Tab-separated table of C-alpha atoms in Angstrom:
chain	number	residue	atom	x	y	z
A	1	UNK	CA	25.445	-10.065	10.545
A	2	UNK	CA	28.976	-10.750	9.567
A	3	UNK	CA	27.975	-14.561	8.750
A	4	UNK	CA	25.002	-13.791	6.474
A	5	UNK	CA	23.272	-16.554	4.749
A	6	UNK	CA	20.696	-16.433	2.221
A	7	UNK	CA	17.523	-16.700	3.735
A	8	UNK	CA	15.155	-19.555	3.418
A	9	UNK	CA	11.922	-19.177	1.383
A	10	UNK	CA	8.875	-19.927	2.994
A	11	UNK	CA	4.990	-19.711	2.520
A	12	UNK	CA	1.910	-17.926	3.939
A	13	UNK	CA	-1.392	-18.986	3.394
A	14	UNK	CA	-3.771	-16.567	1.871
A	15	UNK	CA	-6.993	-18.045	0.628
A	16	UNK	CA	-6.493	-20.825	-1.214
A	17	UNK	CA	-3.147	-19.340	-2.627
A	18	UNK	CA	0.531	-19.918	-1.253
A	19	UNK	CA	2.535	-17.028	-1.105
A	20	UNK	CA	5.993	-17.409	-1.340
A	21	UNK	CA	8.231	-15.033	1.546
A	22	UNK	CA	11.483	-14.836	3.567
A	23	UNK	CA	12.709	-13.507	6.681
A	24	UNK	CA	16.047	-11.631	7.402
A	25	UNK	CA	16.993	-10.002	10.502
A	26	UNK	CA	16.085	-9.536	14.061
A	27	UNK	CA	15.756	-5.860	14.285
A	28	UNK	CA	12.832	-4.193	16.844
A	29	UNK	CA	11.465	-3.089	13.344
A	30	UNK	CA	9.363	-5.028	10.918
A	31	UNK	CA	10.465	-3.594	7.411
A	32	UNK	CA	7.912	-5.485	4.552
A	33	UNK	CA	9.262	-5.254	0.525
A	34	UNK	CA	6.401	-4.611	-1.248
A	35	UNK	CA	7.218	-5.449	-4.374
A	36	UNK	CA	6.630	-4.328	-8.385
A	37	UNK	CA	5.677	-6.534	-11.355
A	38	UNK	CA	8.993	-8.551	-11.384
A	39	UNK	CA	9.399	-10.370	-8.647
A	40	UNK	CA	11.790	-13.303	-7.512
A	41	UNK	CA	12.484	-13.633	-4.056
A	42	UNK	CA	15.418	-16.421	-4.396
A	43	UNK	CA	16.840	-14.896	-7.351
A	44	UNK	CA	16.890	-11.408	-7.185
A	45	UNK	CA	19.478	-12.363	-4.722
A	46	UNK	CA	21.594	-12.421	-7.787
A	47	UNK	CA	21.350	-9.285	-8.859
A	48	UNK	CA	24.661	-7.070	-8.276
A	49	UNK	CA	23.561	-5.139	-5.407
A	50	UNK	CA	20.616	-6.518	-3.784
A	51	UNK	CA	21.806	-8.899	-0.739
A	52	UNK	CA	24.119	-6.312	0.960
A	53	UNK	CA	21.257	-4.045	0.423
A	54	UNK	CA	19.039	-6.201	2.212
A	55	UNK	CA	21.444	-6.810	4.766
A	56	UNK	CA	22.141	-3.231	5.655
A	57	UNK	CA	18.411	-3.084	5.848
A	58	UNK	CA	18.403	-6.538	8.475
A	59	UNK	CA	21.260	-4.608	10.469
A	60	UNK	CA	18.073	-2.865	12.162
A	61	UNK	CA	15.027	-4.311	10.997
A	62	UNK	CA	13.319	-7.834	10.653
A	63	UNK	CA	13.117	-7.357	6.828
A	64	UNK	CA	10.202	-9.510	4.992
A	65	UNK	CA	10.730	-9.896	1.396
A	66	UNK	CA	7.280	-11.874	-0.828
A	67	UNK	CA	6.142	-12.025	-4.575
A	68	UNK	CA	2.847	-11.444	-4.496
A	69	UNK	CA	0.226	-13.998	-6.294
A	70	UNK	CA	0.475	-14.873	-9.602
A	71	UNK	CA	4.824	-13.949	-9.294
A	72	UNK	CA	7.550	-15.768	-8.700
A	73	UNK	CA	7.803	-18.462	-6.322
A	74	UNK	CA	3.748	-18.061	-5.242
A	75	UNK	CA	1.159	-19.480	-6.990
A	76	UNK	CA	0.117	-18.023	-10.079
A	77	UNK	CA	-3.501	-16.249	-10.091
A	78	UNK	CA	-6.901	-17.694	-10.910
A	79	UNK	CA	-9.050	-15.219	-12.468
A	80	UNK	CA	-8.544	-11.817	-12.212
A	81	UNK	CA	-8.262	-10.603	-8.566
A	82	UNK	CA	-8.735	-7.350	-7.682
A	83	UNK	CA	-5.727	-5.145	-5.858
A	84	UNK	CA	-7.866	-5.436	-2.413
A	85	UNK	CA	-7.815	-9.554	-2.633
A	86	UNK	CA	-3.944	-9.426	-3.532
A	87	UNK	CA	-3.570	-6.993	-0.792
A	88	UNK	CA	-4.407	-9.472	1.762
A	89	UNK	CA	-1.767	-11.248	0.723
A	90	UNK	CA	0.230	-8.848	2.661
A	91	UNK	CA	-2.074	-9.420	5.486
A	92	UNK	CA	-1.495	-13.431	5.543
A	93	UNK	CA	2.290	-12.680	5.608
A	94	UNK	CA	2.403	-10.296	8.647
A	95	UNK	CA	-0.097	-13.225	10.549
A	96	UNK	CA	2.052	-15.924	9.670
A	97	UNK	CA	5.051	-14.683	11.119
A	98	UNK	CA	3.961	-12.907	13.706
A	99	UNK	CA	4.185	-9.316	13.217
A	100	UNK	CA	1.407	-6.614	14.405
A	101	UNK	CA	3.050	-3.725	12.714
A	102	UNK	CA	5.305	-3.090	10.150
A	103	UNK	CA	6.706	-0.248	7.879
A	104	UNK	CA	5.647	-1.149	4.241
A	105	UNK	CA	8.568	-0.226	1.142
A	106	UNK	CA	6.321	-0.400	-1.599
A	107	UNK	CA	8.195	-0.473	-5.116
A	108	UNK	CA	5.759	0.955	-8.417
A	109	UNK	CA	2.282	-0.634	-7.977
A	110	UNK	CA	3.215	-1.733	-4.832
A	111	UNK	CA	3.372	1.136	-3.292
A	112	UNK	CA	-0.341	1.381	-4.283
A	113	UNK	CA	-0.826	-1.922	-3.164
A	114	UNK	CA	0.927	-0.760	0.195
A	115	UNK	CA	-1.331	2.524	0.120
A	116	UNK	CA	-4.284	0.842	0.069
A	117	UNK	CA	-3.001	-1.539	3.044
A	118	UNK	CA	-2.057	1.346	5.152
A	119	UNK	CA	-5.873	2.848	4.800
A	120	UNK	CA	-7.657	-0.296	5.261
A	121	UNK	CA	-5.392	-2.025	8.196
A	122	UNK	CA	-3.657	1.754	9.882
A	123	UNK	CA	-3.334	0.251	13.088
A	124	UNK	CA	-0.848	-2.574	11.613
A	125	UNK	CA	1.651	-0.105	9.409
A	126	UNK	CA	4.077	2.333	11.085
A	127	UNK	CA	5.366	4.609	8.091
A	128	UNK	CA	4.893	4.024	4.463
A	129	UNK	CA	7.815	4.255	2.077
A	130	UNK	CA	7.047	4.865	-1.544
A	131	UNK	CA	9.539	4.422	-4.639
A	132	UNK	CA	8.672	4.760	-8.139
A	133	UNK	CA	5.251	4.717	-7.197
A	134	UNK	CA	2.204	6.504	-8.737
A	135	UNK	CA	-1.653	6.599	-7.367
A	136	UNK	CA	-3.563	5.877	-10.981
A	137	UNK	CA	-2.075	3.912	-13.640
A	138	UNK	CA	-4.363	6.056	-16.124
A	139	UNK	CA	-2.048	8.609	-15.931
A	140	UNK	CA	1.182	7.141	-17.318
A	141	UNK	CA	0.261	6.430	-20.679
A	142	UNK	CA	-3.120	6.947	-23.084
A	143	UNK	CA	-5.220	3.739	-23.619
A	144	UNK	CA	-3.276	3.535	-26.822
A	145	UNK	CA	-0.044	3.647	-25.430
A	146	UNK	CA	-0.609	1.240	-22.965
A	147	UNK	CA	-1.665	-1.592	-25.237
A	148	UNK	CA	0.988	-0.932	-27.208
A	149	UNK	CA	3.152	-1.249	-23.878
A	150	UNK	CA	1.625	-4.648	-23.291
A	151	UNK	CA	2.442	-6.212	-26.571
A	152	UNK	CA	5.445	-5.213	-26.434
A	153	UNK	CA	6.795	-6.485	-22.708
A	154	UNK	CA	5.063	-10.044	-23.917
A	155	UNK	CA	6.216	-10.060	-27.162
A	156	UNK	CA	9.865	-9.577	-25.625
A	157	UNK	CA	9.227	-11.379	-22.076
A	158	UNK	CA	12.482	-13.550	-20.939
A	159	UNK	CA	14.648	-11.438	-23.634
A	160	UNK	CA	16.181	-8.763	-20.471
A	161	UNK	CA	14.766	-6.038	-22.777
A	162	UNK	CA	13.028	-4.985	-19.189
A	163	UNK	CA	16.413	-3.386	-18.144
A	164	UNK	CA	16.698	-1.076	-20.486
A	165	UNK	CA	13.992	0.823	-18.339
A	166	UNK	CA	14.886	-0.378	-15.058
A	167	UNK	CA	19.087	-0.859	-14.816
A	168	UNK	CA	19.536	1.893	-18.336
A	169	UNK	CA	22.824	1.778	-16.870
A	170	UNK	CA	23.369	-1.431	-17.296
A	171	UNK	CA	21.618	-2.504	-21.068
A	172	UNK	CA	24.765	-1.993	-22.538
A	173	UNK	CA	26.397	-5.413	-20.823
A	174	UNK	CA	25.235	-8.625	-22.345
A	175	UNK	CA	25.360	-10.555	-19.260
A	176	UNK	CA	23.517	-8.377	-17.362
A	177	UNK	CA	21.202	-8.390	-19.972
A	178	UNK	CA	21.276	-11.958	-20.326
A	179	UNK	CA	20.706	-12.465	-16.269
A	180	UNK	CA	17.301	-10.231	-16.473
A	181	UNK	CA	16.356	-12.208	-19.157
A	182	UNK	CA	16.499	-15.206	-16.573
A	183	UNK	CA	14.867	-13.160	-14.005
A	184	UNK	CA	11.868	-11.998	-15.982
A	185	UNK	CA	11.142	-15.317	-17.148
A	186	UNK	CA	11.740	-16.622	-13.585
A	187	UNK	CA	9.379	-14.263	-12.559
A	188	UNK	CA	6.350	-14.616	-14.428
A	189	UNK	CA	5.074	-16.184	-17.539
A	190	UNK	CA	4.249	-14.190	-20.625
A	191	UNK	CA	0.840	-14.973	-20.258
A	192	UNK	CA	0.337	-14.219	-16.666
A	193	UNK	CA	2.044	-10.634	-17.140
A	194	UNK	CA	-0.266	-9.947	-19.182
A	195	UNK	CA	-2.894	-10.862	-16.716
A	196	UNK	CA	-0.574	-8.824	-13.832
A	197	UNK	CA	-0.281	-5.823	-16.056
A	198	UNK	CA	-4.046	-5.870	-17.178
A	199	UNK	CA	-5.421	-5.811	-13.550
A	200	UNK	CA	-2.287	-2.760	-12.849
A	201	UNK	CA	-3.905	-0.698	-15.393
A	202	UNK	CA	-7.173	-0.329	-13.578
A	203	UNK	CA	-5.387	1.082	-10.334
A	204	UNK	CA	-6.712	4.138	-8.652
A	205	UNK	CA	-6.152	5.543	-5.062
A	206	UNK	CA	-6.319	8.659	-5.622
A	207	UNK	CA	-9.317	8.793	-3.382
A	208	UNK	CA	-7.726	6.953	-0.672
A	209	UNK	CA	-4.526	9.536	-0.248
A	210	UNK	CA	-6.090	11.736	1.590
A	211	UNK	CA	-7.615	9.022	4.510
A	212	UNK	CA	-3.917	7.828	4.997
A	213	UNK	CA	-3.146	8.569	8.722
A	214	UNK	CA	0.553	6.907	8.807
A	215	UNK	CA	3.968	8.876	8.132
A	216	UNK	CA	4.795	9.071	4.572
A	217	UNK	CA	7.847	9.123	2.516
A	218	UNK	CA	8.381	9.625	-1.325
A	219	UNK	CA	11.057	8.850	-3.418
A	220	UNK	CA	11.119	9.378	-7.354
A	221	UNK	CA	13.917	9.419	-9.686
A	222	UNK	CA	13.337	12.473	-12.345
A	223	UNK	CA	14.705	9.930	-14.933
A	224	UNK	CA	12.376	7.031	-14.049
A	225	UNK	CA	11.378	5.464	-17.295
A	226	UNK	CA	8.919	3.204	-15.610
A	227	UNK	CA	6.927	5.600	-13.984
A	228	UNK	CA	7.668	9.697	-15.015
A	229	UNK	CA	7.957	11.779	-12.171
A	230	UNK	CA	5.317	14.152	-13.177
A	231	UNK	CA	2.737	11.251	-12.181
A	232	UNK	CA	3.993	10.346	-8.601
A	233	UNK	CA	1.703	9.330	-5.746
């Protein structure tokens, strides 16, 4: 993969929504993103570390990057969908292109999304990777907290204040600042966030762990400011 080229973005039909995906590699392997909140597939490319990370990924893998309904470049949500409709999302994706089984990397709430995949469809997932990821949103902060939370990411959507939480190492640069700003606002409106984070809070698969038949991996910072480690899947 020595002549890399960004790949191109292209869309699955799930229902009556588009959702936006792209395709790198040719690996015996299908390796599916699952992705959190914030979600760009075209521009995250951008982001200081992200291609050659994919392409060390696509060195062994078909590797299937999407932003998930109501992100990015698919459509944005009607209503409020539960996690099991945007889960067959997911599903659409793996029909379109082809693939009967993949490994599923599923970043914060999408590693519940991919959790709840993996017990509904175990015959199509291989493994399960899980990053950041916790099994009831409940848990991370009180009902008070969490509304405060809200108001807060809205109130400062498109601003980059996002990285202080995700990149800490980073805040103190104002063009990388400056370049999440672009990226949240790329990524979803204020006013669907609020709609994406809403629907997040009532997540809960805590009863579905234990029916999950795949092999399982786990990977949580201590520091994560997103999601603390004490409330891992």
């Amino acid at each position: 993969m020595t002549d890399f080229q960004l790949p191109e973005t292209r869309y699955a039909q799930s229902g009556d929504v588009s959702i936006a995906y792209q395709v790198m590699g040719e690996g015996p392997i299908d390796l599916i993103l699952v992705p959190g909140f914030v979600s760009h597939i075209e521009f995250v490319h951008e982001l200081n570390g992200f291609t050659s990370f994919v392409r060390r990924l696509a060195s062994f893998a078909r590797v299937v990057t999407f932003d998930k309904r109501g992100q990015g470049l698919s459509d944005r949500m009607v209503g409020a969908p539960s996690l099991e409709v945007r889960m067959d999302d997911l599903r659409a994706i793996m029909d379109a292109i082809g693939s009967r089984r993949a490994a599923l990397v599923g970043f914060s709430e999408g590693g519940c999304m991919s959790i709840m995949f993996a017990a509904t469809y175990p015959e199509r997932v291989s493994h399960l990777i899980l990053i950041g990821c916790f099994s009831r949103s409940a848990d991370r902060f009180s009902d008070e907290a969490w509304e405060v939370r809200i108001e807060q990411l809205v109130k400062h959507w498109g601003a980059g204040q996002l990285i202080k939480t995700i990149a800490p190492s980073e805040a103190g640069k104002p063009s990388a600042v400056a370049q999440f700003g672009r990226f949240e606002r790329l990524a979803s409106s204020p006013g669907a966030l609020r709609t994406i984070l809403q629907l997040n809070r009532q997540i809960d698969v805590t009863a579905i762990l234990p029916t999950l038949q795949v092999p399982t991996l786990v990977l949580h910072r201590k520091a994560d400011l997103q999601v603390p480690v004490d409330v891992r899947t």
